[in-house]
Amino acid sequence: MSRFVYADNAATTPMSESVYKAMQPYLTEFYGNPSSLYRVGREARRAMTEARMKVAKALGAAEPNEIVFTGGGSQADNLAIRGYVKGRSAKGRKHIITSKIEHHAVLYTCEALEKEGYPVTYLNVDSQGRIDLDQLKEVISDQTAIVSIMAANNEIGTIQDLKAISEIAHAHGAVFHTDAVQAVGHMHLDVQAMGIDMLSLSGHKFRGPKGIGALYVRRGIALEPLVYGGGQERGLASGTENVAGMVGLGQAIEDATGENLDRKMGYVKGLTDKLVEGIMKIPYTHYTGDPVNRLPGTASFVFEAIEGEGLILRLDNAGICGSTGSACSTGSLDPSHVLMAIGLPHEIAHGSLRLTLGEQNTPEDVDYLIEKVAEVVAGLRAMSPVWVDGKPDLSAATDLHSHHH
Ligand SMILES: *Cc1c(COP(=O)(O)O)cnc(C)c1O
């Protein structure tokens, strides 16, 4: 009997029963437009207000109206960076600082702004994915508008020192935005204690619905809207509100933070530690990311003499959902920008595997993952032209990747 193990919680998570139940009345009974004055509208507005309070509380925000609901994490990232540099608060400063390992929602926003005349610095990271704070100190100036650095990386799980980054940003009069889409509900965050001025999050990364997210915007920061229209969300994200989504996000963040967070983190970290220990027994395997300061559920590796794509397809046949930063199916021939930024050699970066666990995973899942990954890696190596006499031999093939070119 084959099992089904979902180990791709960094891609998305299954919606929880409690979120589903909380949302239902707002999809059926209370369908009113929150701007309407009659009862089904008023009830929708009340629920929206409550959801906003839950998000504010979970982040340690000073006031609920510092929370702007958006259509997901990507929209929150776009609004933060573009909205800030185009807005009044930037006071004409144009320079943007980010890192080489950001999500594309941040990277491509910065690239687009670069074409519009905003200079961007992409900070380097070390071999474990930690940004270079000395480089940040060197490149920041009184022309820097915003520093945008992710809280935790979606591919390798590395957590950044947010407090240290915000202090450097503030010392130069820049604001600090963090893409915390992977972090919320998976590690402790407090926008006031950590000096975070803007923070992006997304419901579906912590068992809420897809297509709903939020941007925390510290009081006093004036952003230029992303979408113009009816003036919803303080005019920053116009459009009739996704009330059920907001209610679901509120429920999910309440379930994932506060007292529940430590219990969940401890459980998931225990599973992940066991998984890492098991997978690292496979010969010629390298752990990627920071082994200590990492998200509790993220385990990422590279296997020498393996193709990530083949690995994912064979694991799928064994009922396992994982992901790779090396898939050519994503349309690019290169391994992911994150694996390149941590300095992995090209040949090795092609064999990456990311397994991300959640609270719904079990110890039996972990045993099964270890067993099947070892089996699939051995099977693929047996067929690999660069696997000779039980070890990698790069001289055996001119180019491991030649069939793609
Ligand atoms: C998933 C993700 C996003 C995008 O969030 P969506 O809600 O899917 O738009 C942005 N940043 C990071 C780090 C992510 O993991």
Tab-separated table of C-alpha atoms and ligand atoms in Angstrom:
chain	number	residue	atom	x	y	z
A	1	MET	CA	0.000	0.000	0.000
A	2	SER	CA	1.442	3.305	-1.040
A	3	ARG	CA	1.079	6.345	1.188
A	4	PHE	CA	0.380	9.958	0.315
A	5	VAL	CA	2.718	12.422	2.021
A	6	TYR	CA	2.367	16.128	1.409
A	7	ALA	CA	5.787	17.633	2.141
A	8	ASP	CA	5.515	20.888	0.226
A	9	ASN	CA	4.100	23.216	2.878
A	10	ALA	CA	6.300	26.086	1.700
A	11	ALA	CA	4.428	26.030	-1.625
A	12	THR	CA	1.054	26.067	0.062
A	13	THR	CA	-0.720	24.443	2.997
A	14	PRO	CA	-4.026	22.605	3.267
A	15	MET	CA	-6.762	24.830	4.654
A	16	SER	CA	-7.650	23.835	8.203
A	17	GLU	CA	-11.126	22.716	9.255
A	18	SER	CA	-11.442	25.658	11.641
A	19	VAL	CA	-10.662	28.158	8.847
A	20	TYR	CA	-13.112	26.485	6.509
A	21	LYS	CA	-15.869	26.613	9.133
A	22	ALA	CA	-15.159	30.246	9.989
A	23	MET	CA	-15.405	31.280	6.343
A	24	GLN	CA	-18.572	29.429	5.385
A	25	PRO	CA	-21.178	31.900	6.710
A	26	TYR	CA	-19.475	34.708	4.777
A	27	LEU	CA	-19.763	32.810	1.522
A	28	THR	CA	-23.439	32.030	1.951
A	29	GLU	CA	-25.439	33.836	4.620
A	30	PHE	CA	-23.561	37.128	4.999
A	31	TYR	CA	-22.783	37.885	1.388
A	32	GLY	CA	-23.488	41.600	1.693
A	33	ASN	CA	-21.073	44.219	0.475
A	34	PRO	CA	-19.332	45.560	3.586
A	35	SER	CA	-19.988	49.095	2.354
A	36	SER	CA	-23.761	48.540	2.462
A	37	LEU	CA	-25.752	49.812	5.403
A	38	TYR	CA	-28.238	46.952	5.824
A	39	ARG	CA	-27.728	43.981	8.084
A	40	VAL	CA	-25.954	41.489	5.754
A	41	GLY	CA	-23.550	44.271	4.865
A	42	ARG	CA	-23.037	45.383	8.434
A	43	GLU	CA	-22.326	41.803	9.526
A	44	ALA	CA	-19.716	41.493	6.791
A	45	ARG	CA	-18.090	44.737	7.952
A	46	ARG	CA	-18.086	43.568	11.561
A	47	ALA	CA	-16.356	40.313	10.569
A	48	MET	CA	-13.803	42.215	8.531
A	49	THR	CA	-12.987	44.465	11.473
A	50	GLU	CA	-12.561	41.455	13.722
A	51	ALA	CA	-10.240	39.764	11.208
A	52	ARG	CA	-8.134	42.923	11.000
A	53	MET	CA	-7.832	42.994	14.781
A	54	LYS	CA	-6.659	39.370	14.803
A	55	VAL	CA	-3.941	40.056	12.244
A	56	ALA	CA	-2.805	43.185	14.110
A	57	LYS	CA	-2.633	41.279	17.391
A	58	ALA	CA	-0.656	38.393	15.895
A	59	LEU	CA	1.988	40.785	14.540
A	60	GLY	CA	2.187	43.019	17.603
A	61	ALA	CA	0.923	46.013	15.604
A	62	ALA	CA	-0.117	49.135	17.507
A	63	GLU	CA	-3.490	49.483	15.745
A	64	PRO	CA	-5.749	47.348	13.532
A	65	ASN	CA	-5.817	50.021	10.827
A	66	GLU	CA	-2.114	49.430	10.217
A	67	ILE	CA	-3.252	46.220	8.466
A	68	VAL	CA	-4.102	46.491	4.754
A	69	PHE	CA	-5.685	43.387	3.238
A	70	THR	CA	-4.397	42.458	-0.206
A	71	GLY	CA	-5.001	39.685	-2.723
A	72	GLY	CA	-2.049	37.665	-1.355
A	73	GLY	CA	1.639	37.885	-0.540
A	74	SER	CA	2.795	39.007	-3.984
A	75	GLN	CA	0.421	41.955	-3.971
A	76	ALA	CA	1.551	42.935	-0.475
A	77	ASP	CA	5.206	42.913	-1.616
A	78	ASN	CA	4.401	45.001	-4.699
A	79	LEU	CA	2.396	47.512	-2.658
A	80	ALA	CA	5.112	47.857	-0.035
A	81	ILE	CA	8.029	48.535	-2.356
A	82	ARG	CA	6.407	50.305	-5.294
A	83	GLY	CA	3.904	52.057	-3.037
A	84	TYR	CA	6.678	53.367	-0.803
A	85	VAL	CA	9.136	54.668	-3.387
A	86	LYS	CA	6.314	56.330	-5.352
A	87	GLY	CA	4.657	57.705	-2.220
A	88	ARG	CA	5.040	60.853	-0.186
A	89	SER	CA	6.995	59.294	2.694
A	90	ALA	CA	10.009	58.506	0.492
A	91	LYS	CA	10.599	62.279	0.236
A	92	GLY	CA	12.321	61.910	-3.102
A	93	ARG	CA	14.753	59.190	-2.020
A	94	LYS	CA	15.020	56.580	-4.757
A	95	HIS	CA	17.564	53.946	-3.777
A	96	ILE	CA	16.233	50.468	-2.956
A	97	ILE	CA	18.198	47.757	-1.146
A	98	THR	CA	17.115	44.123	-1.293
A	99	SER	CA	18.867	40.742	-1.485
A	100	LYS	CA	19.682	38.200	-4.149
A	101	ILE	CA	17.511	35.517	-2.535
A	102	GLU	CA	14.175	37.307	-2.372
A	103	HIS	CA	10.961	35.847	-3.752
A	104	HIS	CA	10.229	36.949	-7.309
A	105	ALA	CA	7.399	39.155	-6.019
A	106	VAL	CA	10.130	41.352	-4.525
A	107	LEU	CA	12.912	40.780	-7.077
A	108	TYR	CA	10.812	41.485	-10.142
A	109	THR	CA	9.197	44.528	-8.517
A	110	CYS	CA	12.701	45.876	-7.938
A	111	GLU	CA	13.777	45.035	-11.482
A	112	ALA	CA	10.739	46.851	-12.874
A	113	LEU	CA	11.489	49.890	-10.709
A	114	GLU	CA	15.110	49.815	-11.842
A	115	LYS	CA	13.856	50.324	-15.414
A	116	GLU	CA	11.829	53.283	-14.148
A	117	GLY	CA	14.959	54.930	-12.794
A	118	TYR	CA	15.172	53.670	-9.235
A	119	PRO	CA	18.667	52.372	-8.400
A	120	VAL	CA	18.607	48.961	-6.708
A	121	THR	CA	21.313	47.131	-4.749
A	122	TYR	CA	20.939	43.349	-4.463
A	123	LEU	CA	22.849	42.227	-1.362
A	124	ASN	CA	24.929	39.051	-1.387
A	125	VAL	CA	24.313	36.192	1.007
A	126	ASP	CA	26.777	33.732	2.527
A	127	SER	CA	26.792	29.980	1.881
A	128	GLN	CA	23.954	29.483	4.373
A	129	GLY	CA	21.803	32.247	2.907
A	130	ARG	CA	22.418	34.993	5.490
A	131	ILE	CA	22.601	38.500	4.057
A	132	ASP	CA	25.846	40.389	4.281
A	133	LEU	CA	25.241	43.027	6.972
A	134	ASP	CA	28.610	44.672	6.302
A	135	GLN	CA	27.677	45.133	2.672
A	136	LEU	CA	24.346	46.608	3.788
A	137	LYS	CA	26.230	49.150	5.945
A	138	GLU	CA	28.500	50.008	3.029
A	139	VAL	CA	25.840	50.575	0.386
A	140	ILE	CA	23.157	52.307	2.448
A	141	SER	CA	23.094	56.101	2.247
A	142	ASP	CA	20.856	59.101	2.810
A	143	GLN	CA	19.447	58.386	-0.654
A	144	THR	CA	18.167	54.944	0.381
A	145	ALA	CA	14.377	54.914	0.575
A	146	ILE	CA	13.682	51.325	1.557
A	147	VAL	CA	15.453	48.158	2.628
A	148	SER	CA	13.416	45.047	1.754
A	149	ILE	CA	14.748	41.771	3.111
A	150	MET	CA	12.723	38.604	3.566
A	151	ALA	CA	12.226	37.249	7.092
A	152	ALA	CA	12.793	33.623	6.065
A	153	ASN	CA	13.666	32.130	2.708
A	154	ASN	CA	11.129	29.974	0.902
A	155	GLU	CA	13.671	27.586	-0.630
A	156	ILE	CA	16.228	26.998	2.093
A	157	GLY	CA	14.436	28.259	5.215
A	158	THR	CA	17.198	30.596	6.407
A	159	ILE	CA	15.975	33.232	8.878
A	160	GLN	CA	17.509	36.717	8.749
A	161	ASP	CA	18.440	38.945	11.662
A	162	LEU	CA	15.526	41.358	11.241
A	163	LYS	CA	16.352	43.545	14.224
A	164	ALA	CA	19.913	44.140	13.015
A	165	ILE	CA	18.687	45.029	9.520
A	166	SER	CA	16.022	47.435	10.777
A	167	GLU	CA	18.568	49.217	12.989
A	168	ILE	CA	20.894	49.798	10.047
A	169	ALA	CA	17.995	50.988	7.855
A	170	HIS	CA	16.681	53.377	10.493
A	171	ALA	CA	20.114	54.811	11.244
A	172	HIS	CA	20.066	56.123	7.657
A	173	GLY	CA	16.452	57.254	7.575
A	174	ALA	CA	15.267	54.359	5.386
A	175	VAL	CA	12.241	52.195	6.112
A	176	PHE	CA	12.472	48.439	6.557
A	177	HIS	CA	10.066	46.121	4.751
A	178	THR	CA	10.138	42.369	5.240
A	179	ASP	CA	8.515	39.689	3.123
A	180	ALA	CA	7.404	37.477	6.003
A	181	VAL	CA	5.219	35.215	3.883
A	182	GLN	CA	7.158	32.110	4.960
A	183	ALA	CA	7.644	33.327	8.502
A	184	VAL	CA	4.195	34.258	9.811
A	185	GLY	CA	2.747	31.366	11.769
A	186	HIS	CA	6.097	29.571	11.742
A	187	MET	CA	8.297	31.785	13.932
A	188	HIS	CA	7.891	34.570	16.467
A	189	LEU	CA	7.437	38.014	14.962
A	190	ASP	CA	6.736	41.345	16.581
A	191	VAL	CA	6.746	44.369	14.297
A	192	GLN	CA	7.332	46.863	17.087
A	193	ALA	CA	10.053	44.946	18.941
A	194	MET	CA	11.839	44.125	15.683
A	195	GLY	CA	11.575	47.606	14.172
A	196	ILE	CA	9.667	46.419	11.117
A	197	ASP	CA	7.949	49.247	9.212
A	198	MET	CA	6.127	47.090	6.665
A	199	LEU	CA	5.508	43.338	6.617
A	200	SER	CA	3.922	41.118	3.954
A	201	LEU	CA	2.025	37.930	4.732
A	202	SER	CA	-0.176	35.463	2.890
A	203	GLY	CA	-3.030	33.316	4.214
A	204	HIS	CA	-2.341	30.114	2.325
A	205	LYS	CA	1.143	29.648	3.800
A	206	PHE	CA	-0.306	29.015	7.261
A	207	ARG	CA	-3.460	27.000	6.557
A	208	GLY	CA	-5.653	29.908	5.494
A	209	PRO	CA	-7.222	30.518	2.085
A	210	LYS	CA	-5.361	31.417	-1.112
A	211	GLY	CA	-5.732	34.833	-2.712
A	212	ILE	CA	-5.766	36.783	0.534
A	213	GLY	CA	-2.848	38.402	2.290
A	214	ALA	CA	-2.007	41.539	4.167
A	215	LEU	CA	0.550	44.289	4.417
A	216	TYR	CA	1.333	45.744	7.808
A	217	VAL	CA	2.078	49.446	7.311
A	218	ARG	CA	3.351	51.354	10.324
A	219	ARG	CA	1.198	54.355	11.172
A	220	GLY	CA	2.417	57.501	9.461
A	221	ILE	CA	3.794	55.832	6.328
A	222	ALA	CA	2.051	57.136	3.193
A	223	LEU	CA	2.006	54.721	0.252
A	224	GLU	CA	0.930	55.273	-3.329
A	225	PRO	CA	-1.986	52.904	-4.115
A	226	LEU	CA	-1.441	49.843	-6.292
A	227	VAL	CA	-5.027	49.731	-7.483
A	228	TYR	CA	-7.329	52.739	-7.809
A	229	GLY	CA	-11.058	52.433	-7.339
A	230	GLY	CA	-13.652	52.502	-4.610
A	231	GLY	CA	-11.201	53.426	-1.882
A	232	GLN	CA	-11.314	50.210	0.125
A	233	GLU	CA	-8.406	49.383	2.429
A	234	ARG	CA	-7.664	53.068	3.012
A	235	GLY	CA	-7.522	53.550	-0.728
A	236	LEU	CA	-4.429	51.330	-1.036
A	237	ALA	CA	-6.103	48.197	-2.389
A	238	SER	CA	-9.447	49.174	-3.885
A	239	GLY	CA	-12.052	46.582	-4.762
A	240	THR	CA	-15.023	45.037	-2.987
A	241	GLU	CA	-13.545	43.186	-0.057
A	242	ASN	CA	-12.906	39.439	-0.012
A	243	VAL	CA	-14.752	39.157	3.280
A	244	ALA	CA	-14.671	35.362	3.554
A	245	GLY	CA	-10.957	35.413	2.726
A	246	MET	CA	-10.294	38.016	5.407
A	247	VAL	CA	-12.263	36.001	7.955
A	248	GLY	CA	-10.308	32.885	6.964
A	249	LEU	CA	-7.006	34.743	7.225
A	250	GLY	CA	-7.979	36.052	10.658
A	251	GLN	CA	-8.893	32.582	11.883
A	252	ALA	CA	-5.720	31.042	10.407
A	253	ILE	CA	-3.402	33.612	11.970
A	254	GLU	CA	-5.102	33.240	15.333
A	255	ASP	CA	-4.707	29.459	15.144
A	256	ALA	CA	-1.068	29.675	14.032
A	257	THR	CA	0.307	32.254	16.481
A	258	GLY	CA	0.216	33.083	20.186
A	259	GLU	CA	0.194	30.101	22.506
A	260	ASN	CA	-0.243	27.667	19.634
A	261	LEU	CA	2.971	28.691	17.910
A	262	ASP	CA	5.513	27.170	20.330
A	263	ARG	CA	3.676	23.862	20.493
A	264	LYS	CA	3.452	23.664	16.710
A	265	MET	CA	7.042	24.803	16.156
A	266	GLY	CA	8.339	22.223	18.617
A	267	TYR	CA	6.400	19.395	16.982
A	268	VAL	CA	7.294	20.335	13.409
A	269	LYS	CA	10.951	20.965	14.282
A	270	GLY	CA	11.168	17.520	15.889
A	271	LEU	CA	9.873	15.914	12.695
A	272	THR	CA	12.188	17.995	10.512
A	273	ASP	CA	15.283	17.225	12.596
A	274	LYS	CA	14.564	13.521	12.230
A	275	LEU	CA	14.028	13.946	8.497
A	276	VAL	CA	17.317	15.828	8.041
A	277	GLU	CA	19.203	13.195	10.028
A	278	GLY	CA	17.755	10.425	7.869
A	279	ILE	CA	18.305	12.108	4.514
A	280	MET	CA	21.864	13.173	5.351
A	281	LYS	CA	22.787	9.475	5.620
A	282	ILE	CA	22.497	9.273	1.834
A	283	PRO	CA	26.065	9.574	0.494
A	284	TYR	CA	27.120	12.714	-1.418
A	285	THR	CA	24.266	14.745	0.019
A	286	HIS	CA	24.593	18.365	1.150
A	287	TYR	CA	22.316	20.289	3.452
A	288	THR	CA	21.398	23.748	2.130
A	289	GLY	CA	20.528	26.739	4.287
A	290	ASP	CA	21.303	27.681	7.856
A	291	PRO	CA	21.038	24.514	9.979
A	292	VAL	CA	20.291	26.499	13.155
A	293	ASN	CA	18.422	29.687	12.236
A	294	ARG	CA	15.918	28.114	9.897
A	295	LEU	CA	12.178	27.666	9.650
A	296	PRO	CA	11.105	24.698	11.792
A	297	GLY	CA	9.528	22.812	8.884
A	298	THR	CA	12.059	23.369	6.101
A	299	ALA	CA	14.572	20.713	5.065
A	300	SER	CA	16.494	21.328	1.865
A	301	PHE	CA	19.276	19.369	0.254
A	302	VAL	CA	21.270	18.807	-2.869
A	303	PHE	CA	22.239	15.331	-4.046
A	304	GLU	CA	25.271	14.989	-6.283
A	305	ALA	CA	24.771	13.333	-9.673
A	306	ILE	CA	20.984	13.785	-9.605
A	307	GLU	CA	18.484	15.818	-11.607
A	308	GLY	CA	15.891	17.571	-9.443
A	309	GLU	CA	13.136	17.126	-11.969
A	310	GLY	CA	13.498	13.349	-12.185
A	311	LEU	CA	13.620	13.210	-8.420
A	312	ILE	CA	10.306	15.051	-8.034
A	313	LEU	CA	8.553	12.900	-10.647
A	314	ARG	CA	9.707	9.638	-9.059
A	315	LEU	CA	8.767	10.841	-5.591
A	316	ASP	CA	5.347	11.737	-6.990
A	317	ASN	CA	5.003	8.126	-8.154
A	318	ALA	CA	5.651	7.108	-4.557
A	319	GLY	CA	2.887	9.465	-3.360
A	320	ILE	CA	5.258	12.178	-2.119
A	321	CYS	CA	4.889	15.913	-2.853
A	322	GLY	CA	8.177	17.774	-2.615
A	323	SER	CA	9.834	20.456	-4.676
A	324	THR	CA	13.102	21.344	-6.354
A	325	GLY	CA	14.864	24.574	-7.167
A	326	SER	CA	16.326	22.810	-10.154
A	327	ALA	CA	13.287	22.130	-12.294
A	328	CYS	CA	13.704	22.859	-15.970
A	329	SER	CA	9.942	22.560	-16.287
A	330	THR	CA	9.695	26.000	-14.720
A	331	GLY	CA	11.008	27.214	-18.045
A	332	SER	CA	14.552	28.074	-17.042
A	333	LEU	CA	17.679	26.059	-17.623
A	334	ASP	CA	19.400	27.428	-14.572
A	335	PRO	CA	19.039	26.271	-11.009
A	336	SER	CA	17.142	28.727	-8.823
A	337	HIS	CA	18.563	32.155	-8.068
A	338	VAL	CA	18.694	31.177	-4.394
A	339	LEU	CA	20.896	28.116	-4.957
A	340	MET	CA	23.154	30.205	-7.194
A	341	ALA	CA	23.352	33.010	-4.608
A	342	ILE	CA	24.533	30.649	-1.849
A	343	GLY	CA	27.343	29.672	-4.187
A	344	LEU	CA	26.451	26.093	-5.080
A	345	PRO	CA	28.358	24.873	-8.116
A	346	HIS	CA	26.080	24.498	-11.141
A	347	GLU	CA	26.519	20.698	-11.437
A	348	ILE	CA	25.527	20.132	-7.842
A	349	ALA	CA	22.705	22.684	-7.728
A	350	HIS	CA	20.830	20.646	-10.318
A	351	GLY	CA	20.000	17.989	-7.746
A	352	SER	CA	18.087	19.986	-5.172
A	353	LEU	CA	15.166	18.813	-3.064
A	354	ARG	CA	13.057	20.836	-0.663
A	355	LEU	CA	10.806	19.001	1.779
A	356	THR	CA	8.676	21.243	3.971
A	357	LEU	CA	6.655	19.756	6.796
A	358	GLY	CA	3.622	21.040	8.632
A	359	GLU	CA	1.613	20.254	11.730
A	360	GLN	CA	-0.495	17.759	9.773
A	361	ASN	CA	2.554	15.534	9.066
A	362	THR	CA	3.299	12.505	11.257
A	363	PRO	CA	6.415	10.573	12.364
A	364	GLU	CA	5.300	7.811	9.963
A	365	ASP	CA	5.373	10.335	7.123
A	366	VAL	CA	8.977	11.118	8.014
A	367	ASP	CA	9.982	7.425	8.003
A	368	TYR	CA	8.342	7.013	4.629
A	369	LEU	CA	10.050	10.137	3.234
A	370	ILE	CA	13.482	8.958	4.361
A	371	GLU	CA	12.953	5.480	2.914
A	372	LYS	CA	11.618	6.653	-0.445
A	373	VAL	CA	14.060	9.506	-0.990
A	374	ALA	CA	16.981	7.131	-0.394
A	375	GLU	CA	15.452	4.609	-2.798
A	376	VAL	CA	14.748	7.155	-5.542
A	377	VAL	CA	18.172	8.808	-5.247
A	378	ALA	CA	19.887	5.422	-5.520
A	379	GLY	CA	17.710	4.488	-8.508
A	380	LEU	CA	18.447	7.712	-10.369
A	381	ARG	CA	22.157	7.500	-9.648
A	382	ALA	CA	22.238	3.967	-11.029
A	383	MET	CA	21.148	5.453	-14.370
A	384	SER	CA	23.262	8.595	-14.189
A	385	PRO	CA	26.203	9.032	-16.571
A	386	VAL	CA	28.090	10.934	-13.874
A	387	TRP	CA	27.718	8.221	-11.224
A	388	VAL	CA	30.601	5.799	-11.579
A	389	ASP	CA	31.636	3.063	-9.133
A	390	GLY	CA	29.392	4.350	-6.364
A	391	LYS	CA	30.513	7.956	-6.538
A	392	PRO	CA	30.076	11.104	-8.602
A	393	ASP	CA	32.505	11.417	-11.500
A	394	LEU	CA	32.038	14.649	-13.357
A	395	SER	CA	34.682	13.769	-15.937
A	396	ALA	CA	32.393	10.954	-17.088
A	397	ALA	CA	30.073	13.365	-18.856
A	398	THR	CA	30.923	16.568	-20.633
A	399	ASP	CA	27.728	18.192	-19.449
A	400	LEU	CA	25.235	16.631	-17.114
A	401	HIS	CA	22.633	18.970	-18.482
A	402	SER	CA	23.383	18.608	-22.168
A	403	HIS	CA	20.019	17.128	-23.112
A	404	HIS	CA	18.348	20.403	-22.245
A	405	HIS	CA	20.428	22.568	-24.516
B	1	LIG	C1	4.500	32.280	-1.448
B	1	LIG	C2	5.399	33.458	-1.269
B	1	LIG	C3	5.052	34.716	-1.783
B	1	LIG	C4	3.818	34.930	-2.640
B	1	LIG	O1	2.640	34.821	-1.897
B	1	LIG	P1	1.264	34.618	-2.706
B	1	LIG	O2	0.208	34.704	-1.674
B	1	LIG	O3	1.339	33.265	-3.327
B	1	LIG	O4	1.176	35.719	-3.704
B	1	LIG	C5	5.894	35.780	-1.537
B	1	LIG	N1	7.011	35.626	-0.815
B	1	LIG	C6	7.386	34.438	-0.302
B	1	LIG	C7	8.617	34.342	0.511
B	1	LIG	C8	6.590	33.321	-0.511
B	1	LIG	O5	6.963	32.145	-0.012
